[in-house]
Coordinates of C-alpha atoms in Angstrom, one line a residue:
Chain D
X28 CA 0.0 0.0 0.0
X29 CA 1.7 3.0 -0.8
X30 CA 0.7 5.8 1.3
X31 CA 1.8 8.4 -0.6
X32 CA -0.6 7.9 -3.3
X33 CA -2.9 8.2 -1.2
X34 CA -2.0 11.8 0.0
X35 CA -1.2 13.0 -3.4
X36 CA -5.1 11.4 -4.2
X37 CA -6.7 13.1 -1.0
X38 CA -4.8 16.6 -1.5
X39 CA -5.6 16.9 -4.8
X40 CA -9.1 16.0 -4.3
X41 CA -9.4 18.5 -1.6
X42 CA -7.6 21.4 -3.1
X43 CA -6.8 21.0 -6.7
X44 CA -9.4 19.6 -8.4
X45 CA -11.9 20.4 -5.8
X46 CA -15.5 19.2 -7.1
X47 CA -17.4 22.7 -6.5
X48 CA -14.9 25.4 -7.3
X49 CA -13.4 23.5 -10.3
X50 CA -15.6 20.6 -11.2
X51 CA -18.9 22.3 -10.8
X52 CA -20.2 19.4 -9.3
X53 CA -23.1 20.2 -6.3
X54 CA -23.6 23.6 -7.3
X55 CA -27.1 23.0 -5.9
X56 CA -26.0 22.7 -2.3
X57 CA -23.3 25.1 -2.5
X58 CA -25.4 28.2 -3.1
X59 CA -28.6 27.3 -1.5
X60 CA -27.4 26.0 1.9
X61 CA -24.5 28.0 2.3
X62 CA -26.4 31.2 3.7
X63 CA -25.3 30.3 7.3
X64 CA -22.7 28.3 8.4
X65 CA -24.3 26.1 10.5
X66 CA -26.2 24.6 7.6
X67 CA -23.1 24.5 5.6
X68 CA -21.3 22.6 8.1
X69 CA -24.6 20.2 8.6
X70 CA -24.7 19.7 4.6
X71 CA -21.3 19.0 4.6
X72 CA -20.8 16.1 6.7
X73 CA -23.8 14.4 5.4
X74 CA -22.4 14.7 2.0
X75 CA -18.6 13.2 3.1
X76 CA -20.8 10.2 5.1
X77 CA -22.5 9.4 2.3
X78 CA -20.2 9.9 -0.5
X79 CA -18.1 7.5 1.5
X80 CA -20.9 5.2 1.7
X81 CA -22.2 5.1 -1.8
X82 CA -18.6 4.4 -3.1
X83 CA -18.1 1.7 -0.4
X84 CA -20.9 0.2 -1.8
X85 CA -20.8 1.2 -5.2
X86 CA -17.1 0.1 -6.0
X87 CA -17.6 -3.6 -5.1
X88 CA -21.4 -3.6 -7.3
X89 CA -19.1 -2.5 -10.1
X90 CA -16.3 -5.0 -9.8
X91 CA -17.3 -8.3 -8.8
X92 CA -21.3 -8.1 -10.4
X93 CA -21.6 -5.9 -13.3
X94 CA -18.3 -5.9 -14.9
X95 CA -17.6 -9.8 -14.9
X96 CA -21.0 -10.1 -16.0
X97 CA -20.6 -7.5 -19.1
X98 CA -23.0 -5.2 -17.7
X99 CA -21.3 -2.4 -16.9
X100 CA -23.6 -0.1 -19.4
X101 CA -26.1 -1.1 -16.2
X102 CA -23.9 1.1 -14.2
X103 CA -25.8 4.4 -13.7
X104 CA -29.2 3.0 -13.6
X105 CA -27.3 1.0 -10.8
X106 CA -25.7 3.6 -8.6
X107 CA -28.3 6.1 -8.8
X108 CA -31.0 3.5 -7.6
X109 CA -28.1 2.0 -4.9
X110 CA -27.5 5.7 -3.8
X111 CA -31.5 6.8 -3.6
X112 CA -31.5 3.6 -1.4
X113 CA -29.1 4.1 0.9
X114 CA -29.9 7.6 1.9
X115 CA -33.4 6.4 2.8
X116 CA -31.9 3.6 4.5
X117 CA -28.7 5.7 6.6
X118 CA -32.1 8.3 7.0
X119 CA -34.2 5.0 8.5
X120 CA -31.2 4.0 11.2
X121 CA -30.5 7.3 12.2
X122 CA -33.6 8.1 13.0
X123 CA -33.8 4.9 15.1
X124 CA -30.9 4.4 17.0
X125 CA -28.9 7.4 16.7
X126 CA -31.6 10.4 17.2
X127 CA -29.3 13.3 17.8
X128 CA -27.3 12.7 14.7
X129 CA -30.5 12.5 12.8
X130 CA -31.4 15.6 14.0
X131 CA -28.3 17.1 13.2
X132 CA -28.4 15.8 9.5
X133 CA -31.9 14.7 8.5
X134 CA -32.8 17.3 6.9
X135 CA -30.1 17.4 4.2
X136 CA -30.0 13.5 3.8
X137 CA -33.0 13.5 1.4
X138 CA -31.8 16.5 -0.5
X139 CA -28.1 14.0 -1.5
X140 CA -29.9 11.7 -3.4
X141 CA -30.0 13.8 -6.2
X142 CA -26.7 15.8 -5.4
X143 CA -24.4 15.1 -8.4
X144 CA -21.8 15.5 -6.5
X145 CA -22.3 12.0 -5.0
X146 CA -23.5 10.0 -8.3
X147 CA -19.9 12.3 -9.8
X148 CA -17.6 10.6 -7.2
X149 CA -18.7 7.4 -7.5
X150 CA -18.7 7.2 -11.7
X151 CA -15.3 8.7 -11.4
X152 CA -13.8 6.7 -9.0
X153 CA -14.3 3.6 -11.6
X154 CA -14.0 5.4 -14.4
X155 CA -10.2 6.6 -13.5
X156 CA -9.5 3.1 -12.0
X157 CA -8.7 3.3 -8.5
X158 CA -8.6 0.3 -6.2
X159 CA -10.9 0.3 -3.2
X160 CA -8.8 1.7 -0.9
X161 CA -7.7 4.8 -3.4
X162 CA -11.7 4.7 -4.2
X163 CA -12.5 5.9 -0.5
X164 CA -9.5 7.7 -0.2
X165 CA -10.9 9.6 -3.3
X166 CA -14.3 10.5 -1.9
X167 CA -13.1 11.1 1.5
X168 CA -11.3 13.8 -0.3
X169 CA -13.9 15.1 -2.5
X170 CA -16.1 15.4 0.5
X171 CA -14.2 17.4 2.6
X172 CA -13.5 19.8 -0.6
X173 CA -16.7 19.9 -0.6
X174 CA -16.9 21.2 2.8
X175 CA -14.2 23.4 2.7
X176 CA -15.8 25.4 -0.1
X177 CA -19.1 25.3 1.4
X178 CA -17.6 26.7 4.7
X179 CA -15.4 29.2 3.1
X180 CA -18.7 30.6 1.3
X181 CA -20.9 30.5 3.8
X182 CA -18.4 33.3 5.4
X183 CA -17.8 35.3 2.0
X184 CA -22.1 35.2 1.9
X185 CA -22.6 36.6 5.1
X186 CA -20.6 39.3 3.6
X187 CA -22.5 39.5 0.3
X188 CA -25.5 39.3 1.8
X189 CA -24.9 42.4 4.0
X190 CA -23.5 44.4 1.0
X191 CA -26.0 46.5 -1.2
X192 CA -25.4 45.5 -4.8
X193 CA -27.1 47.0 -8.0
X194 CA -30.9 45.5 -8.0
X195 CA -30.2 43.6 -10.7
X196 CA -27.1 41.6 -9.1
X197 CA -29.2 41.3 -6.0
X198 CA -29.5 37.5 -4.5
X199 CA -28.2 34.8 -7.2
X200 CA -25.9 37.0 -9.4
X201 CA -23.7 38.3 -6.6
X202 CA -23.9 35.1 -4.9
X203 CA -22.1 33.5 -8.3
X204 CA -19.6 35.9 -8.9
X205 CA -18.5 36.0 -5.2
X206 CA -18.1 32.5 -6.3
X207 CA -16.5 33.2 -8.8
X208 CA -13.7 35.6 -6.9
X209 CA -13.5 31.8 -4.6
X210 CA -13.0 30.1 -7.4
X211 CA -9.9 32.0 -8.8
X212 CA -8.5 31.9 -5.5
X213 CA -8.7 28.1 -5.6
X214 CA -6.2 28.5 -9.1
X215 CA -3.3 29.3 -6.6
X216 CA -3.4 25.7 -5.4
X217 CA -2.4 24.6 -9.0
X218 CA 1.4 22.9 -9.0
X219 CA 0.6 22.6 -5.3
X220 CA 0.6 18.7 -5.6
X221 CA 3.8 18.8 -7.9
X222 CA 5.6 21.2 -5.5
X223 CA 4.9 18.9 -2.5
X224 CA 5.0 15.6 -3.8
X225 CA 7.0 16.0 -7.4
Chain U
X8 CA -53.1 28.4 -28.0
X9 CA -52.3 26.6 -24.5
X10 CA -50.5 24.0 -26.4
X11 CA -48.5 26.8 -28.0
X12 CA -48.0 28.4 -24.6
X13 CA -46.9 24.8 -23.3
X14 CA -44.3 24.5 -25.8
X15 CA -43.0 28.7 -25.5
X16 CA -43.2 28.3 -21.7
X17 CA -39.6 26.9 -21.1
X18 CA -38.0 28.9 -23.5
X19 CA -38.3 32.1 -22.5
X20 CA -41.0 32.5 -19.4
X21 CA -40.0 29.9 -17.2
X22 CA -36.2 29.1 -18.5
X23 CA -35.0 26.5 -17.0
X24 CA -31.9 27.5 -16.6
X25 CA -32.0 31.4 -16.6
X26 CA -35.1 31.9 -14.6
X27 CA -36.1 28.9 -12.4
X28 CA -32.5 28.3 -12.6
X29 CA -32.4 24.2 -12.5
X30 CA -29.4 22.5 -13.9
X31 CA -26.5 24.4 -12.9
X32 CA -24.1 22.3 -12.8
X33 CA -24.4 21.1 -16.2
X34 CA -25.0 24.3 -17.3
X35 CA -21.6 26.1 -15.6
X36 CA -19.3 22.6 -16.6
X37 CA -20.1 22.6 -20.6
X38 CA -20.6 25.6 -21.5
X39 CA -16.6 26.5 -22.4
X40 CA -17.4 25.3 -26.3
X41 CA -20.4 26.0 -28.0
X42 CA -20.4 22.5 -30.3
X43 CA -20.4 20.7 -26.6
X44 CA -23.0 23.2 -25.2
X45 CA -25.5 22.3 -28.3
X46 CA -24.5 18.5 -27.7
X47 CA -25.5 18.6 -23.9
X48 CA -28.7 20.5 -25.1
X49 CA -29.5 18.3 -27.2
X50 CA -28.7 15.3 -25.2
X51 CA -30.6 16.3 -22.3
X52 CA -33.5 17.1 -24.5
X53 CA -33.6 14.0 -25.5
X54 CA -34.2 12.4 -22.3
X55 CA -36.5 15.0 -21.0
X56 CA -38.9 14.7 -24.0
X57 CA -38.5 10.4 -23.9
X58 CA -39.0 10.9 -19.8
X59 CA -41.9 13.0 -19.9
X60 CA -43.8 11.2 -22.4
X61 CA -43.3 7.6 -20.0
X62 CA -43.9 8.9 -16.6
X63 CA -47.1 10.7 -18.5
X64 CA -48.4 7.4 -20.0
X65 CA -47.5 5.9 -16.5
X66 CA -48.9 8.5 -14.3
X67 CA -52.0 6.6 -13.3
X68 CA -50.4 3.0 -12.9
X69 CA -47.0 4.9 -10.5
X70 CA -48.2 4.7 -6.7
X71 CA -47.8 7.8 -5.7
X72 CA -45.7 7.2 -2.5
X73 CA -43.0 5.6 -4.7
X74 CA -43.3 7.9 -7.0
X75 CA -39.6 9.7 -6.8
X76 CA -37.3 6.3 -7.2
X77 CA -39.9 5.8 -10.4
X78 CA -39.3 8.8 -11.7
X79 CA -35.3 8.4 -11.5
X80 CA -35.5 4.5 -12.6
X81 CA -37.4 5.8 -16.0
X82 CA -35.0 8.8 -16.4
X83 CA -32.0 6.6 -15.7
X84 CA -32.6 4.3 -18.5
X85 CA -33.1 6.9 -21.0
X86 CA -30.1 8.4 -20.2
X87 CA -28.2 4.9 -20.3
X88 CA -30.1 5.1 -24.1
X89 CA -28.5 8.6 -25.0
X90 CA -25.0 7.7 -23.7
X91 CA -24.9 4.8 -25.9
X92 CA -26.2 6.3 -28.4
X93 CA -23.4 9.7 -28.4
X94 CA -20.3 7.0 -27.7
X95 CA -21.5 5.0 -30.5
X96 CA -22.1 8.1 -33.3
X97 CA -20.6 11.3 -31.6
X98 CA -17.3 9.7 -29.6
X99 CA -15.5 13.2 -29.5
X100 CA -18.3 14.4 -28.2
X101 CA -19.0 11.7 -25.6
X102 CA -14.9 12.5 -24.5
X103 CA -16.2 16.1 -24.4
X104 CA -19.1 15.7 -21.9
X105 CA -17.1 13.0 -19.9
X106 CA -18.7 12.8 -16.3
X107 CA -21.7 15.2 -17.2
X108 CA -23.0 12.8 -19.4
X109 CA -24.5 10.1 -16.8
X110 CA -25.0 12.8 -14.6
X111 CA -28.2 14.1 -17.2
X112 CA -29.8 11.3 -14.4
X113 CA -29.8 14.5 -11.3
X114 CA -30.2 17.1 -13.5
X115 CA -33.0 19.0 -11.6
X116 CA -34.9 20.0 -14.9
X117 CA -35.7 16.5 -15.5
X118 CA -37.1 15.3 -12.7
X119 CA -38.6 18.6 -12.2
X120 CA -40.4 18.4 -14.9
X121 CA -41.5 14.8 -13.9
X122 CA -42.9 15.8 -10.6
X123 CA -44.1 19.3 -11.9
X124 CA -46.2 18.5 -15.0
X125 CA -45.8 15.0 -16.9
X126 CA -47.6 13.4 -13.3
X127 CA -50.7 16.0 -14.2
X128 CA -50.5 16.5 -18.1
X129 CA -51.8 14.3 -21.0
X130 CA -49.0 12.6 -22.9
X131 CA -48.9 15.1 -25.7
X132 CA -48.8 18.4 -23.2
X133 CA -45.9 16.7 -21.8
X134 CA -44.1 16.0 -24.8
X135 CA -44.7 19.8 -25.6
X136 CA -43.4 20.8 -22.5
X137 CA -40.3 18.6 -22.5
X138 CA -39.2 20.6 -26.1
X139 CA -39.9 23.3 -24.8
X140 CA -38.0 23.2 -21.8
X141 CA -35.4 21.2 -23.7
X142 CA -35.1 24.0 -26.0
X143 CA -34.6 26.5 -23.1
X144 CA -31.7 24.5 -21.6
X145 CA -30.1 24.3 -25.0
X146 CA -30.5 27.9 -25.9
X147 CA -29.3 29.0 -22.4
X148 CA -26.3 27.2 -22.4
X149 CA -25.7 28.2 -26.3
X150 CA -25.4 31.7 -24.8
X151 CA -23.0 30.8 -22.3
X152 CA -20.8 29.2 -24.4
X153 CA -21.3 31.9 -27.4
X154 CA -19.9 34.1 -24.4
X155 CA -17.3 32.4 -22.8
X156 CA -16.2 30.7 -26.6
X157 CA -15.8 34.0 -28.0
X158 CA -13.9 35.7 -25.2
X159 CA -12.2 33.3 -23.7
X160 CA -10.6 30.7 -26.9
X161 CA -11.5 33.6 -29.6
X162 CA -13.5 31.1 -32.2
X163 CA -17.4 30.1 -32.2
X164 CA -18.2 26.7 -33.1
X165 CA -14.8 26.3 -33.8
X166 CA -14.1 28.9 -36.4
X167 CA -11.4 31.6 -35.8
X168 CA -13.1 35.3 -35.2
X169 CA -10.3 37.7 -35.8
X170 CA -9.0 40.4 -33.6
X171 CA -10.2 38.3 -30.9
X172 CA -8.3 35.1 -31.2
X173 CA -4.8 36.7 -31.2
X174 CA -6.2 38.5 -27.7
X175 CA -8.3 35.8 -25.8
X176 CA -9.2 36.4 -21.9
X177 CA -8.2 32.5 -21.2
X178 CA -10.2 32.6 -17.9
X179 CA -13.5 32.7 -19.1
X180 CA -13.1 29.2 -20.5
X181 CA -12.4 28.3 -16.6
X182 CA -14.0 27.8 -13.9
X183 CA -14.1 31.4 -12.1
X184 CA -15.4 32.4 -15.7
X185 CA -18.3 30.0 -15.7
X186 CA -19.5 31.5 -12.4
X187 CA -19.2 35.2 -13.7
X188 CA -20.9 34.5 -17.2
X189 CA -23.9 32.8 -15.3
X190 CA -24.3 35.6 -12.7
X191 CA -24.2 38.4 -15.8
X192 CA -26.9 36.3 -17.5
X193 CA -29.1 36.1 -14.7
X194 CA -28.0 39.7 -14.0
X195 CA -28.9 41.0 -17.5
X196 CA -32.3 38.6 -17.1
X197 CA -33.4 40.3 -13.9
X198 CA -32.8 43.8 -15.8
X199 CA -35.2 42.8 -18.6
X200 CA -38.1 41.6 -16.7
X201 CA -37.5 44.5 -14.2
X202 CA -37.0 42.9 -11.4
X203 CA -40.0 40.6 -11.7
X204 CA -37.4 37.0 -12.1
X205 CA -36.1 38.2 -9.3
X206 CA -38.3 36.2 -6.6
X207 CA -37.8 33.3 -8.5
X208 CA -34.3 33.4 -8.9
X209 CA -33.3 33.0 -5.5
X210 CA -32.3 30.0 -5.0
X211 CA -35.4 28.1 -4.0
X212 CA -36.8 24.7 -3.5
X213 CA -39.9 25.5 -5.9
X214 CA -38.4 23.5 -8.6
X215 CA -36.5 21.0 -6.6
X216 CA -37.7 17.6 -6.7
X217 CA -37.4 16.9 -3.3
X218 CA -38.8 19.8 -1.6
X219 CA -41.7 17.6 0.0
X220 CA -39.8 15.3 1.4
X221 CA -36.5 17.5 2.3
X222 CA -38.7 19.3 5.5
X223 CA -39.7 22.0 5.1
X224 CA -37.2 24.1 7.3
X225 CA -34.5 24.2 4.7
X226 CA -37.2 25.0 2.3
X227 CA -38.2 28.0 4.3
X228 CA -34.6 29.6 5.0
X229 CA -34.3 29.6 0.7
X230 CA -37.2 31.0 0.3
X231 CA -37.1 33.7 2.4
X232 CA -33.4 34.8 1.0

């Protein structure tokens, strides 16, 4: 197992290719629960648990039923019916044996299923041909990108949202291109990897 | 004249992506070329048209508490159609879209759509309504790409427009670009209807599929932006 593969897969996840700011994947979530940053954080961690999860679950479907079988062109009626699943099921258990986590995160949980951020990481875990391990690694990593935009915005918003923009850039424009401002500042991360690691 | 309006309805009233604003992520990730912008159109189109014309036939035999994984079992396999069908007969294309290709199976706008009208509307209505709203997407994410093409690589589909390709602003085929173009499109939108798209484009659950079942507090704090 070579463990520094799997830092150069986590930091890259995290900071260079990281699945909001550069990937635009789970947009949705990113500007409409990252007014406050309690709801950020909340959205957040659901979305590592279950993007962990699904590609727990996911990765094995893929490579010992479909593929041996030749039905991989099966796979994304697959995951997106395992992933709808397991979100009501993880919703289910929570709300039975672990109450105050289910408070903390039931909201959001129904709201994932269709967060393409979590259908993304799984397709493109087997799609660039990581093992399992590297597979987990690789969403654990998207996840807390994930996170670490959402948090970064939620501060920038409450910001924004105090600001008194032309009427026209009022609510979703400004929102994007203070995005857009987080975005570029995610380019300085590029090399970072290469620098570190190289 | 209302199956007129339920065909003109997506395209300019209720954009999908300019005025309810559905489909962003699509929308922001494929819009750097206008040949892939008109290919995602078009392949989305395709499965909302196919999708709203099967959960319409199917409306009355779908239990209604069931109704969502339905939905997203009928839109999945259309989309598993449509990526067959570009890898087979447009593989540069397919290469282009790359992961946003599956991921037609979240976009919002379909199963919006589902939940919204083909569960209420005859089959043809729906079908009416899925071009139209199919033509919406396409068109909105033409003008994003006519933008960020132009600017940002100097050509349109592809051909070279002069003075601008010897002087291209390289970031608007990026990411940070993506996120500016869209907010001066829903910017320049707001302007035009004075104001009145602005209610609905704050980011609200209106359109989402899974507003009933997501509680309603989130529901509440976007709506009340």
């Amino acid at each position: 197992m070579d463990f520094r593969a799997l830092v150069i897969i986590l930091m890259s996840a995290v900071l260079v290719n990281n699945y909001v700011l550069r990937q635009f994947l789970g947009i949705c979530p990113f500007l409409g629960v990252s007014k406050e940053l309690k709801n950020a954080t909340g959205m957040s961690v659901a979305v590592i648990f279950v993007m962990l999860l699904a590609t727990a679950v996911t990765w094995p479907i893929q490579a010992y039923l479909l593929n041996p079988n030749g039905m991989g062109y099966l796979q994304t009626i697959v995951f997106i019916l395992v992933i709808a699943a397991l979100v009501q099921l993880v919703e289910i258990t929570l709300k039975k044996y672990i109450p105050a986590l289910y408070t903390a995160l039931g909201v959001y949980l129904p709201l994932i299923t269709t967060n393409c951020a979590v259908l993304g990481v799984t397709i493109a875990n087997i799609n660039k041909g990581y093992t399992f391990i590297e597979a987990l690694v690789n969403a654990l990593g998207s996840g807390l990108g994930f996170m670490l935009a959402m948090v970064i915005f939620s501060g920038v918003r409450s910001h924004t949202e105090a600001s008194d923009p032309p009427p026209s850039f009022k609510g979703l424009p400004i929102t994007l291109i203070s995005a857009a401002i987080l975005s570029l500042a995610f380019f300085g991360f590029n090399g970072v990897i290469e620098n570190l690691f190289g | 004249m209302k199956k007129l309006a339920n065909l003109t309805r997506g395209i300019l009233k209720e954009n999908p992506v300019l005025v309810l604003v559905l489909g962003t992520c699509p929308t922001l990730a494929v819009s750097t070329q206008a040949t892939n912008a008109i290919g995602m159109g078009l392949a989305a189109t395709a499965v909302l048209v196919c999708s709203n014309i099967a959960i319409s036939l199917l409306r009355n035999v779908i239990p209604d508490k069931v109704r969502i994984p339905c939905y997203i079992v009928v839109i999945a396999g259309f989309v598993t159609v449509v990526q067959m069908v570009v890898e087979a007969y447009a593989y540069s294309l397919y290469q282009a879209l790359g992961i946003y290709l599956p991921l037609i199976v979240v976009n919002c706008i379909i199963l919006g759509r589902a939940e919204m009208f083909a569960n209420k509307n005859g089959v043809g209505d729906s079908a009416l309504d899925g071009i139209g709203m199919g033509v919406g997407f396409t068109l909105a994410l033409l003008a994003m790409a006519t933008i960020r093409e132009i600017f940002g690589n100097g050509t349109w589909f592809g051909m070279a427009i002069p003075a601008l390709s010897e002087n291209t602003i390289s970031i608007m085929t990026m990411a940070p670009g993506g996120f500016v173009v869209f907010g001066l499109l829903i910017a320049l939108v707001n302007k035009l209807t004075k104001g009145k798209a602005i209610k609905k484009t704050e980011f609200g659950c209106e359109g989402c599929p899974s507003a009933a079942a997501c509680g309603k507090l989130k529901c509440g704090e976007a709506g009340d932006n």
